Amino acid sequence: MANIQLKHINKSFGSTKALKSLDLEIKHGEFFVLLGPTGAGKTTTLRIIAGLEKPDQGAVFIDDEDVTNLQPAYRDTAFVYQQYSLYPNYNVFDNLAFPLRSPIRKISQSEIQTKVQEIANLLKIDDKLRSSVTSLSGGEMQRVAIGRALIRKPNIFLMDEPLSSLDAKLREILRLELKRIQMEMEATILYVTHDQVEAMTMADNIGVLNQGMLEQVGTPAEIYNRPCSTYVASRLGSPRINLVPTSLFESEVLPPGTTTLGIRPEDILLKDNHNHPSSKQKSAMTWVDGTVSSVENLGAEIILEISVNGEEVQAIADPEKNYNAGENLELSFLTEKALHFNQDGQLI
Ligand SMILES: Nc1ncnc2c1ncn2[C@@H]1O[C@H](COP(=O)(O)OP(=O)(O)OP(=O)(O)O)[C@@H](O)[C@H]1O
Ligand SMILES: [Mg+2]
């Protein structure tokens, strides 16, 4: 177990400011997810904690000790890279066993055998132990890379989109497994992802990075329900939150300064939509006319794109009902669920 603190980290590559005065605190045994679009500085943050990159300014603390000038080997972290990085000349077994074979560890051959087998079973690669890693599929290689990090039980795991190259089913299994292992080991994990399902389901806390700056830190529920800005609001939720001008739904009593309404697709009301009980519909203030521009049937729900006064609004609809493109309908929203943003995109 270990905690991590980053204090006022600045890091530039040439003229690119990758991190700008970044402060971050991750507690013992916490599963912390870093969210942000490409180029936001996620990998750079992980590399600075691992010691693979040195900050221009600021300090890194692990377990309250200043490790800013410490070599990577002296920080007890395990890194799972965005792209699998295995030893190509070794087979799967030897790749998994590698971290255990360090002379300072003095782990017996039979213990190594047991641990490798255990991890291989967990990640469902036990039938590949004697295969060369170059013969593996991308998903299999990534499982070996995750296994190599898990096998050694370090204090801190740094994971850079470790599941992104896997198929949906395996992702789901490993998502649960990683969370289970983390709780069992009480490990501290800093996990980078683009995948909001991973963020929502695994994180104790989520940090949202925006161009090298941390825009908000909070629990998944806080980030989802009370995003501090339109930027954060649009990072979580699928389909995305609707960010529409206040003029779209008139006669709303709004806090002064509101220019944009944030309405989640599940909070859009459709007249006669069986999804929403009628008691909920009472809170709808105004109904406006829209035209269905596309219908996406996901089985358990339908996602409608509705054109309203030149704006596109996404709504979740009842799959039992038969919606068609071109159809006219009336829509509104749950007023108590709407978020109010000012012209700078900040939550009011
Ligand atoms: N070694 C490097 N040399 C030059 N520029 C770099 C280097 N590493 C990172 N950068 C730049 O720093 C910024 C942040 O990069 P980083 O890799 O941390 O982003 P990221 O959030 O991990 O993005 P992605 O989701 O695409 O992996 C980017 O603009 C990137 O081009
Ligand atoms: Mg990256």
mmCIF file of C-alpha atoms and ligand atoms in Angstrom:
data_model
loop_
_atom_site.group_PDB
_atom_site.id
_atom_site.type_symbol
_atom_site.label_atom_id
_atom_site.label_comp_id
_atom_site.label_asym_id
_atom_site.label_seq_id
_atom_site.Cartn_x
_atom_site.Cartn_y
_atom_site.Cartn_z
ATOM 1 C CA MET A 1 0.000 0.000 0.000
ATOM 2 C CA ALA A 2 1.142 3.476 -0.758
ATOM 3 C CA ASN A 3 -0.188 6.937 -1.307
ATOM 4 C CA ILE A 4 0.831 9.276 -4.105
ATOM 5 C CA GLN A 5 1.063 13.046 -4.145
ATOM 6 C CA LEU A 6 1.937 15.282 -7.030
ATOM 7 C CA LYS A 7 2.675 18.884 -6.131
ATOM 8 C CA HIS A 8 2.606 21.667 -8.728
ATOM 9 C CA ILE A 9 3.997 19.507 -11.516
ATOM 10 C CA ASN A 10 5.008 21.320 -14.677
ATOM 11 C CA LYS A 11 6.261 19.412 -17.675
ATOM 12 C CA SER A 12 6.955 20.653 -21.177
ATOM 13 C CA PHE A 13 8.200 18.898 -24.291
ATOM 14 C CA GLY A 14 9.674 21.659 -26.455
ATOM 15 C CA SER A 15 6.884 24.184 -26.801
ATOM 16 C CA THR A 16 4.179 21.704 -25.698
ATOM 17 C CA LYS A 17 3.072 22.227 -22.117
ATOM 18 C CA ALA A 18 2.004 18.680 -21.235
ATOM 19 C CA LEU A 19 1.262 19.348 -17.540
ATOM 20 C CA LYS A 20 0.498 22.707 -15.965
ATOM 21 C CA SER A 21 0.899 23.011 -12.231
ATOM 22 C CA LEU A 22 -0.745 19.655 -11.642
ATOM 23 C CA ASP A 23 -1.730 18.777 -8.081
ATOM 24 C CA LEU A 24 -2.970 15.279 -7.436
ATOM 25 C CA GLU A 25 -3.473 13.173 -4.358
ATOM 26 C CA ILE A 26 -4.200 9.451 -4.359
ATOM 27 C CA LYS A 27 -4.790 7.683 -1.084
ATOM 28 C CA HIS A 28 -3.726 4.252 0.135
ATOM 29 C CA GLY A 29 -5.705 1.515 -1.545
ATOM 30 C CA GLU A 30 -7.548 3.898 -3.812
ATOM 31 C CA PHE A 31 -8.606 3.125 -7.379
ATOM 32 C CA PHE A 32 -8.110 6.483 -9.072
ATOM 33 C CA VAL A 33 -9.119 6.924 -12.700
ATOM 34 C CA LEU A 34 -7.624 9.661 -14.833
ATOM 35 C CA LEU A 35 -9.927 10.702 -17.668
ATOM 36 C CA GLY A 36 -9.162 13.010 -20.518
ATOM 37 C CA PRO A 37 -8.972 13.228 -24.290
ATOM 38 C CA THR A 38 -5.898 12.460 -26.336
ATOM 39 C CA GLY A 39 -2.974 14.757 -25.518
ATOM 40 C CA ALA A 40 -4.404 15.797 -22.123
ATOM 41 C CA GLY A 41 -1.282 14.585 -20.297
ATOM 42 C CA LYS A 42 -2.431 11.234 -18.893
ATOM 43 C CA THR A 43 0.556 9.123 -19.928
ATOM 44 C CA THR A 44 2.939 11.903 -18.933
ATOM 45 C CA THR A 45 1.404 11.911 -15.430
ATOM 46 C CA LEU A 46 1.943 8.157 -15.088
ATOM 47 C CA ARG A 47 5.509 8.351 -16.399
ATOM 48 C CA ILE A 48 6.369 11.086 -13.921
ATOM 49 C CA ILE A 49 5.086 8.981 -11.019
ATOM 50 C CA ALA A 50 7.033 5.942 -12.265
ATOM 51 C CA GLY A 51 10.167 8.067 -12.598
ATOM 52 C CA LEU A 52 10.443 7.546 -16.362
ATOM 53 C CA GLU A 53 10.091 11.280 -16.870
ATOM 54 C CA LYS A 54 11.387 14.090 -14.689
ATOM 55 C CA PRO A 55 9.141 17.089 -14.024
ATOM 56 C CA ASP A 56 10.490 20.551 -14.931
ATOM 57 C CA GLN A 57 9.042 21.813 -11.679
ATOM 58 C CA GLY A 58 7.197 20.315 -8.758
ATOM 59 C CA ALA A 59 7.583 17.231 -6.622
ATOM 60 C CA VAL A 60 6.425 13.624 -6.493
ATOM 61 C CA PHE A 61 5.733 11.973 -3.139
ATOM 62 C CA ILE A 62 5.189 8.269 -2.609
ATOM 63 C CA ASP A 63 4.221 7.292 0.915
ATOM 64 C CA ASP A 64 5.017 10.839 2.029
ATOM 65 C CA GLU A 65 8.595 10.495 0.821
ATOM 66 C CA ASP A 66 9.913 12.884 -1.833
ATOM 67 C CA VAL A 67 10.922 10.589 -4.704
ATOM 68 C CA THR A 68 11.317 13.287 -7.351
ATOM 69 C CA ASN A 69 14.972 12.478 -7.849
ATOM 70 C CA LEU A 70 14.725 8.739 -7.272
ATOM 71 C CA GLN A 71 15.377 6.289 -10.123
ATOM 72 C CA PRO A 72 12.392 4.194 -11.338
ATOM 73 C CA ALA A 73 13.813 0.999 -9.822
ATOM 74 C CA TYR A 74 13.596 2.511 -6.354
ATOM 75 C CA ARG A 75 9.926 3.345 -6.662
ATOM 76 C CA ASP A 76 7.803 0.272 -6.115
ATOM 77 C CA THR A 77 5.498 0.756 -9.080
ATOM 78 C CA ALA A 78 4.319 -1.570 -11.848
ATOM 79 C CA PHE A 79 3.444 -0.024 -15.186
ATOM 80 C CA VAL A 80 1.024 -1.489 -17.703
ATOM 81 C CA TYR A 81 1.554 0.379 -20.932
ATOM 82 C CA GLN A 82 -0.926 1.578 -23.508
ATOM 83 C CA GLN A 83 0.863 -0.626 -26.019
ATOM 84 C CA TYR A 84 1.888 -4.038 -24.778
ATOM 85 C CA SER A 85 5.587 -4.193 -24.113
ATOM 86 C CA LEU A 86 6.814 -7.741 -23.679
ATOM 87 C CA TYR A 87 10.217 -9.380 -24.040
ATOM 88 C CA PRO A 88 9.942 -10.800 -27.567
ATOM 89 C CA ASN A 89 12.619 -13.468 -27.081
ATOM 90 C CA TYR A 90 10.880 -14.992 -24.083
ATOM 91 C CA ASN A 91 7.827 -17.199 -24.035
ATOM 92 C CA VAL A 92 4.703 -16.306 -22.061
ATOM 93 C CA PHE A 93 5.833 -18.145 -18.932
ATOM 94 C CA ASP A 94 9.169 -16.333 -18.799
ATOM 95 C CA ASN A 95 7.566 -12.968 -19.454
ATOM 96 C CA LEU A 96 5.234 -13.509 -16.503
ATOM 97 C CA ALA A 97 8.008 -14.877 -14.311
ATOM 98 C CA PHE A 98 10.443 -12.071 -15.133
ATOM 99 C CA PRO A 99 9.566 -9.697 -12.255
ATOM 100 C CA LEU A 100 9.849 -12.580 -9.775
ATOM 101 C CA ARG A 101 13.320 -13.612 -10.905
ATOM 102 C CA SER A 102 15.111 -10.525 -9.682
ATOM 103 C CA PRO A 103 18.044 -11.685 -7.508
ATOM 104 C CA ILE A 104 16.991 -9.456 -4.612
ATOM 105 C CA ARG A 105 13.680 -11.295 -4.336
ATOM 106 C CA LYS A 106 15.020 -14.829 -3.855
ATOM 107 C CA ILE A 107 11.813 -16.578 -4.861
ATOM 108 C CA SER A 108 12.105 -20.344 -5.302
ATOM 109 C CA GLN A 109 11.504 -22.012 -8.657
ATOM 110 C CA SER A 110 8.453 -23.889 -7.385
ATOM 111 C CA GLU A 111 6.931 -20.703 -5.975
ATOM 112 C CA ILE A 112 7.483 -18.953 -9.295
ATOM 113 C CA GLN A 113 5.794 -21.895 -11.033
ATOM 114 C CA THR A 114 2.755 -21.614 -8.732
ATOM 115 C CA LYS A 115 2.425 -17.848 -9.072
ATOM 116 C CA VAL A 116 2.740 -17.870 -12.856
ATOM 117 C CA GLN A 117 0.121 -20.597 -13.090
ATOM 118 C CA GLU A 118 -2.203 -18.648 -10.794
ATOM 119 C CA ILE A 119 -1.943 -15.438 -12.826
ATOM 120 C CA ALA A 120 -2.203 -17.316 -16.127
ATOM 121 C CA ASN A 121 -5.423 -18.984 -14.947
ATOM 122 C CA LEU A 122 -6.825 -15.676 -13.814
ATOM 123 C CA LEU A 123 -6.150 -14.033 -17.162
ATOM 124 C CA LYS A 124 -7.100 -17.144 -19.146
ATOM 125 C CA ILE A 125 -3.761 -17.543 -20.883
ATOM 126 C CA ASP A 126 -2.759 -20.789 -19.156
ATOM 127 C CA ASP A 127 -2.868 -22.702 -22.446
ATOM 128 C CA LYS A 128 -0.307 -20.283 -23.927
ATOM 129 C CA LEU A 129 2.408 -20.447 -21.289
ATOM 130 C CA ARG A 130 4.905 -22.170 -23.608
ATOM 131 C CA SER A 131 4.076 -20.018 -26.642
ATOM 132 C CA SER A 132 6.365 -17.335 -27.930
ATOM 133 C CA VAL A 133 4.841 -13.925 -27.187
ATOM 134 C CA THR A 134 5.313 -12.878 -30.809
ATOM 135 C CA SER A 135 2.788 -15.550 -31.822
ATOM 136 C CA LEU A 136 0.057 -14.106 -29.596
ATOM 137 C CA SER A 137 -2.874 -11.949 -30.656
ATOM 138 C CA GLY A 138 -2.977 -8.341 -29.460
ATOM 139 C CA GLY A 139 -5.494 -9.157 -26.744
ATOM 140 C CA GLU A 140 -3.394 -12.075 -25.503
ATOM 141 C CA MET A 141 -0.248 -9.941 -25.384
ATOM 142 C CA GLN A 142 -2.073 -7.339 -23.341
ATOM 143 C CA ARG A 143 -3.207 -10.003 -20.884
ATOM 144 C CA VAL A 144 0.403 -11.123 -20.457
ATOM 145 C CA ALA A 145 1.408 -7.489 -19.858
ATOM 146 C CA ILE A 146 -1.269 -7.116 -17.178
ATOM 147 C CA GLY A 147 -0.244 -10.434 -15.641
ATOM 148 C CA ARG A 148 3.356 -9.331 -15.440
ATOM 149 C CA ALA A 149 2.328 -6.266 -13.460
ATOM 150 C CA LEU A 150 -0.028 -8.155 -11.144
ATOM 151 C CA ILE A 151 2.343 -10.996 -10.342
ATOM 152 C CA ARG A 152 4.697 -9.007 -8.199
ATOM 153 C CA LYS A 153 2.196 -7.208 -5.959
ATOM 154 C CA PRO A 154 3.828 -3.790 -6.014
ATOM 155 C CA ASN A 155 2.665 -0.853 -3.911
ATOM 156 C CA ILE A 156 1.393 1.110 -6.855
ATOM 157 C CA PHE A 157 -0.057 0.111 -10.185
ATOM 158 C CA LEU A 158 0.115 2.584 -13.028
ATOM 159 C CA MET A 159 -2.153 1.434 -15.823
ATOM 160 C CA ASP A 160 -2.374 3.178 -19.147
ATOM 161 C CA GLU A 161 -5.554 2.032 -20.908
ATOM 162 C CA PRO A 162 -4.697 -1.600 -20.195
ATOM 163 C CA LEU A 163 -7.948 -3.028 -21.533
ATOM 164 C CA SER A 164 -8.355 -0.969 -24.680
ATOM 165 C CA SER A 165 -7.068 -3.650 -27.080
ATOM 166 C CA LEU A 166 -9.311 -6.388 -25.697
ATOM 167 C CA ASP A 167 -12.702 -7.486 -26.960
ATOM 168 C CA ALA A 168 -15.838 -6.380 -25.108
ATOM 169 C CA LYS A 169 -16.420 -9.641 -23.239
ATOM 170 C CA LEU A 170 -12.876 -9.932 -21.920
ATOM 171 C CA ARG A 171 -12.864 -6.262 -20.959
ATOM 172 C CA GLU A 172 -15.923 -6.836 -18.852
ATOM 173 C CA ILE A 173 -14.371 -9.871 -17.141
ATOM 174 C CA LEU A 174 -11.051 -8.125 -16.521
ATOM 175 C CA ARG A 175 -12.748 -4.961 -15.303
ATOM 176 C CA LEU A 176 -14.352 -6.951 -12.513
ATOM 177 C CA GLU A 177 -11.185 -8.983 -11.906
ATOM 178 C CA LEU A 178 -8.964 -5.906 -11.640
ATOM 179 C CA LYS A 179 -11.345 -4.285 -9.209
ATOM 180 C CA ARG A 180 -11.530 -7.492 -7.154
ATOM 181 C CA ILE A 181 -7.742 -7.931 -7.115
ATOM 182 C CA GLN A 182 -7.258 -4.294 -6.161
ATOM 183 C CA MET A 183 -9.627 -4.589 -3.206
ATOM 184 C CA GLU A 184 -8.099 -7.872 -2.132
ATOM 185 C CA MET A 185 -4.531 -6.529 -2.328
ATOM 186 C CA GLU A 186 -5.567 -3.082 -1.095
ATOM 187 C CA ALA A 187 -3.418 -1.816 -3.926
ATOM 188 C CA THR A 188 -3.217 1.795 -5.011
ATOM 189 C CA ILE A 189 -4.100 2.056 -8.689
ATOM 190 C CA LEU A 190 -3.822 5.008 -11.009
ATOM 191 C CA TYR A 191 -5.704 3.970 -14.084
ATOM 192 C CA VAL A 192 -5.953 5.883 -17.331
ATOM 193 C CA THR A 193 -8.877 5.318 -19.642
ATOM 194 C CA HIS A 194 -11.072 6.858 -22.321
ATOM 195 C CA ASP A 195 -13.764 4.350 -21.482
ATOM 196 C CA GLN A 196 -16.415 5.877 -19.277
ATOM 197 C CA VAL A 197 -17.868 2.514 -18.287
ATOM 198 C CA GLU A 198 -14.475 1.580 -16.856
ATOM 199 C CA ALA A 199 -14.282 4.928 -15.107
ATOM 200 C CA MET A 200 -17.764 4.698 -13.620
ATOM 201 C CA THR A 201 -17.513 1.065 -12.515
ATOM 202 C CA MET A 202 -13.974 0.832 -11.189
ATOM 203 C CA ALA A 203 -13.071 4.227 -9.780
ATOM 204 C CA ASP A 204 -13.227 5.325 -6.179
ATOM 205 C CA ASN A 205 -12.364 8.754 -7.516
ATOM 206 C CA ILE A 206 -12.095 10.197 -10.995
ATOM 207 C CA GLY A 207 -9.824 13.060 -12.031
ATOM 208 C CA VAL A 208 -10.651 14.854 -15.265
ATOM 209 C CA LEU A 209 -7.654 16.287 -17.093
ATOM 210 C CA ASN A 210 -8.028 19.150 -19.522
ATOM 211 C CA GLN A 211 -4.884 20.213 -21.404
ATOM 212 C CA GLY A 212 -2.509 19.349 -18.606
ATOM 213 C CA MET A 213 -4.705 20.764 -15.848
ATOM 214 C CA LEU A 214 -6.926 18.875 -13.447
ATOM 215 C CA GLU A 215 -10.399 20.261 -13.942
ATOM 216 C CA GLN A 216 -12.322 18.231 -11.334
ATOM 217 C CA VAL A 217 -11.779 15.381 -8.902
ATOM 218 C CA GLY A 218 -14.679 13.481 -7.389
ATOM 219 C CA THR A 219 -16.481 10.184 -7.030
ATOM 220 C CA PRO A 220 -18.074 8.807 -10.202
ATOM 221 C CA ALA A 221 -21.487 9.956 -8.931
ATOM 222 C CA GLU A 222 -20.217 13.486 -8.200
ATOM 223 C CA ILE A 223 -18.572 13.795 -11.594
ATOM 224 C CA TYR A 224 -21.682 12.472 -13.337
ATOM 225 C CA ASN A 225 -24.288 14.425 -11.386
ATOM 226 C CA ARG A 226 -22.424 17.633 -10.518
ATOM 227 C CA PRO A 227 -19.811 18.220 -13.228
ATOM 228 C CA CYS A 228 -18.137 21.584 -12.595
ATOM 229 C CA SER A 229 -18.059 22.495 -16.283
ATOM 230 C CA THR A 230 -19.444 21.568 -19.685
ATOM 231 C CA TYR A 231 -16.043 20.022 -20.412
ATOM 232 C CA VAL A 232 -16.340 17.588 -17.501
ATOM 233 C CA ALA A 233 -20.042 17.011 -18.205
ATOM 234 C CA SER A 234 -19.303 15.774 -21.694
ATOM 235 C CA ARG A 235 -16.577 13.362 -20.553
ATOM 236 C CA LEU A 236 -19.010 10.983 -18.832
ATOM 237 C CA GLY A 237 -22.277 9.587 -20.118
ATOM 238 C CA SER A 238 -23.226 7.656 -23.208
ATOM 239 C CA PRO A 239 -24.919 8.976 -25.206
ATOM 240 C CA ARG A 240 -23.368 12.306 -24.340
ATOM 241 C CA ILE A 241 -25.067 14.971 -22.281
ATOM 242 C CA ASN A 242 -27.092 17.468 -24.317
ATOM 243 C CA LEU A 243 -25.653 20.968 -24.030
ATOM 244 C CA VAL A 244 -28.292 23.277 -25.437
ATOM 245 C CA PRO A 245 -28.955 27.034 -25.348
ATOM 246 C CA THR A 246 -31.523 28.071 -22.768
ATOM 247 C CA SER A 247 -33.699 29.473 -25.574
ATOM 248 C CA LEU A 248 -34.529 25.923 -26.667
ATOM 249 C CA PHE A 249 -36.924 25.301 -23.812
ATOM 250 C CA GLU A 250 -38.576 28.615 -23.000
ATOM 251 C CA SER A 251 -40.426 29.783 -19.861
ATOM 252 C CA GLU A 252 -37.948 28.023 -17.605
ATOM 253 C CA VAL A 253 -37.083 29.800 -14.374
ATOM 254 C CA LEU A 254 -33.306 29.723 -14.484
ATOM 255 C CA PRO A 255 -30.531 30.945 -12.210
ATOM 256 C CA PRO A 256 -29.167 34.313 -13.424
ATOM 257 C CA GLY A 257 -26.318 33.977 -15.910
ATOM 258 C CA THR A 258 -27.404 30.627 -17.315
ATOM 259 C CA THR A 259 -26.661 30.363 -21.020
ATOM 260 C CA THR A 260 -26.462 26.603 -21.467
ATOM 261 C CA LEU A 261 -28.566 23.769 -20.145
ATOM 262 C CA GLY A 262 -26.994 20.383 -19.591
ATOM 263 C CA ILE A 263 -29.555 17.619 -19.899
ATOM 264 C CA ARG A 264 -28.643 13.933 -19.850
ATOM 265 C CA PRO A 265 -30.375 11.884 -22.570
ATOM 266 C CA GLU A 266 -32.144 9.815 -19.893
ATOM 267 C CA ASP A 267 -33.683 13.015 -18.493
ATOM 268 C CA ILE A 268 -35.285 14.027 -21.771
ATOM 269 C CA LEU A 269 -39.019 13.381 -21.667
ATOM 270 C CA LEU A 270 -40.980 12.295 -24.688
ATOM 271 C CA LYS A 271 -44.719 12.730 -24.652
ATOM 272 C CA ASP A 272 -46.350 9.352 -24.007
ATOM 273 C CA ASN A 273 -42.977 7.769 -23.537
ATOM 274 C CA HIS A 274 -43.552 4.659 -21.417
ATOM 275 C CA ASN A 275 -40.029 4.969 -20.040
ATOM 276 C CA HIS A 276 -41.000 7.792 -17.766
ATOM 277 C CA PRO A 277 -43.755 7.466 -15.190
ATOM 278 C CA SER A 278 -46.348 10.207 -15.355
ATOM 279 C CA SER A 279 -45.429 11.572 -11.921
ATOM 280 C CA LYS A 280 -42.012 12.483 -13.311
ATOM 281 C CA GLN A 281 -43.587 14.238 -16.246
ATOM 282 C CA LYS A 282 -45.176 16.767 -13.917
ATOM 283 C CA SER A 283 -41.800 18.381 -13.415
ATOM 284 C CA ALA A 284 -41.505 19.103 -17.108
ATOM 285 C CA MET A 285 -42.068 22.805 -17.663
ATOM 286 C CA THR A 286 -42.458 23.230 -21.354
ATOM 287 C CA TRP A 287 -43.015 20.934 -24.244
ATOM 288 C CA VAL A 288 -41.417 21.736 -27.575
ATOM 289 C CA ASP A 289 -41.851 20.221 -31.007
ATOM 290 C CA GLY A 290 -39.100 18.135 -32.538
ATOM 291 C CA THR A 291 -38.501 15.845 -35.458
ATOM 292 C CA VAL A 292 -36.780 12.485 -35.105
ATOM 293 C CA SER A 293 -33.667 12.570 -37.264
ATOM 294 C CA SER A 294 -32.255 9.157 -36.414
ATOM 295 C CA VAL A 295 -33.195 6.030 -34.477
ATOM 296 C CA GLU A 296 -30.532 3.765 -33.013
ATOM 297 C CA ASN A 297 -31.866 0.540 -31.517
ATOM 298 C CA LEU A 298 -29.536 -0.917 -28.889
ATOM 299 C CA GLY A 299 -31.921 -3.651 -27.808
ATOM 300 C CA ALA A 300 -32.535 -2.602 -24.208
ATOM 301 C CA GLU A 301 -33.106 0.991 -25.244
ATOM 302 C CA ILE A 302 -33.458 3.208 -28.253
ATOM 303 C CA ILE A 303 -31.387 6.310 -28.777
ATOM 304 C CA LEU A 304 -33.217 8.992 -30.676
ATOM 305 C CA GLU A 305 -31.637 11.983 -32.236
ATOM 306 C CA ILE A 306 -34.222 14.713 -32.378
ATOM 307 C CA SER A 307 -33.982 17.954 -34.241
ATOM 308 C CA VAL A 308 -35.379 20.869 -32.229
ATOM 309 C CA ASN A 309 -35.159 24.408 -33.610
ATOM 310 C CA GLY A 310 -31.887 23.647 -35.349
ATOM 311 C CA GLU A 311 -30.326 21.841 -32.347
ATOM 312 C CA GLU A 312 -29.787 18.089 -32.181
ATOM 313 C CA VAL A 313 -30.955 16.532 -28.923
ATOM 314 C CA GLN A 314 -30.331 12.927 -27.939
ATOM 315 C CA ALA A 315 -32.913 11.051 -25.913
ATOM 316 C CA ILE A 316 -33.257 7.536 -24.573
ATOM 317 C CA ALA A 317 -36.554 6.016 -25.581
ATOM 318 C CA ASP A 318 -38.600 2.919 -24.896
ATOM 319 C CA PRO A 319 -37.593 0.053 -27.220
ATOM 320 C CA GLU A 320 -41.165 -1.239 -27.137
ATOM 321 C CA LYS A 321 -42.264 1.791 -29.102
ATOM 322 C CA ASN A 322 -41.748 2.055 -32.780
ATOM 323 C CA TYR A 323 -40.037 5.341 -33.630
ATOM 324 C CA ASN A 324 -39.268 6.367 -37.167
ATOM 325 C CA ALA A 325 -37.006 8.990 -38.655
ATOM 326 C CA GLY A 326 -39.004 11.977 -39.843
ATOM 327 C CA GLU A 327 -41.638 11.523 -37.139
ATOM 328 C CA ASN A 328 -42.730 14.582 -35.137
ATOM 329 C CA LEU A 329 -42.991 14.450 -31.382
ATOM 330 C CA GLU A 330 -43.045 16.674 -28.328
ATOM 331 C CA LEU A 331 -40.250 16.697 -25.820
ATOM 332 C CA SER A 332 -39.274 18.239 -22.539
ATOM 333 C CA PHE A 333 -36.917 17.416 -19.683
ATOM 334 C CA LEU A 334 -36.759 16.817 -15.956
ATOM 335 C CA THR A 335 -36.120 20.324 -14.661
ATOM 336 C CA GLU A 336 -34.680 19.198 -11.334
ATOM 337 C CA LYS A 337 -32.045 17.142 -13.172
ATOM 338 C CA ALA A 338 -30.920 19.900 -15.550
ATOM 339 C CA LEU A 339 -27.503 21.490 -15.039
ATOM 340 C CA HIS A 340 -27.035 25.219 -15.517
ATOM 341 C CA PHE A 341 -23.853 26.547 -17.078
ATOM 342 C CA ASN A 342 -22.738 30.127 -17.654
ATOM 343 C CA GLN A 343 -21.164 31.469 -20.831
ATOM 344 C CA ASP A 344 -17.721 30.264 -19.722
ATOM 345 C CA GLY A 345 -19.086 26.738 -19.444
ATOM 346 C CA GLN A 346 -18.889 26.749 -15.633
ATOM 347 C CA LEU A 347 -21.590 25.201 -13.472
ATOM 348 C CA ILE A 348 -23.734 27.767 -11.673
HETATM 349 N N1 LIG B 1 8.389 12.469 -25.430
HETATM 350 C C1 LIG B 1 7.656 13.453 -25.898
HETATM 351 N N2 LIG B 1 8.143 14.349 -26.776
HETATM 352 C C2 LIG B 1 7.388 15.363 -27.245
HETATM 353 N N3 LIG B 1 6.120 15.589 -26.891
HETATM 354 C C3 LIG B 1 5.560 14.744 -26.029
HETATM 355 C C4 LIG B 1 6.285 13.625 -25.473
HETATM 356 N N4 LIG B 1 5.470 12.968 -24.644
HETATM 357 C C5 LIG B 1 4.292 13.630 -24.647
HETATM 358 N N5 LIG B 1 4.337 14.700 -25.477
HETATM 359 C C6 LIG B 1 3.239 15.659 -25.714
HETATM 360 O O1 LIG B 1 2.674 16.017 -24.454
HETATM 361 C C7 LIG B 1 1.244 16.066 -24.537
HETATM 362 C C8 LIG B 1 0.636 15.085 -23.552
HETATM 363 O O2 LIG B 1 0.952 13.778 -23.971
HETATM 364 P P1 LIG B 1 0.448 12.462 -23.244
HETATM 365 O O3 LIG B 1 1.099 11.310 -23.910
HETATM 366 O O4 LIG B 1 0.649 12.610 -21.791
HETATM 367 O O5 LIG B 1 -1.109 12.496 -23.579
HETATM 368 P P2 LIG B 1 -2.251 11.429 -23.229
HETATM 369 O O6 LIG B 1 -3.248 12.136 -22.402
HETATM 370 O O7 LIG B 1 -1.636 10.202 -22.682
HETATM 371 O O8 LIG B 1 -2.884 11.143 -24.676
HETATM 372 P P3 LIG B 1 -3.418 9.763 -25.320
HETATM 373 O O9 LIG B 1 -4.824 9.596 -24.831
HETATM 374 O O10 LIG B 1 -3.400 10.037 -26.794
HETATM 375 O O11 LIG B 1 -2.521 8.660 -24.931
HETATM 376 C C9 LIG B 1 0.916 15.774 -25.986
HETATM 377 O O12 LIG B 1 0.731 16.987 -26.644
HETATM 378 C C10 LIG B 1 2.122 15.031 -26.520
HETATM 379 O O13 LIG B 1 2.280 15.232 -27.877
HETATM 380 MG MG MG B 2 -1.449 8.248 -23.394
#
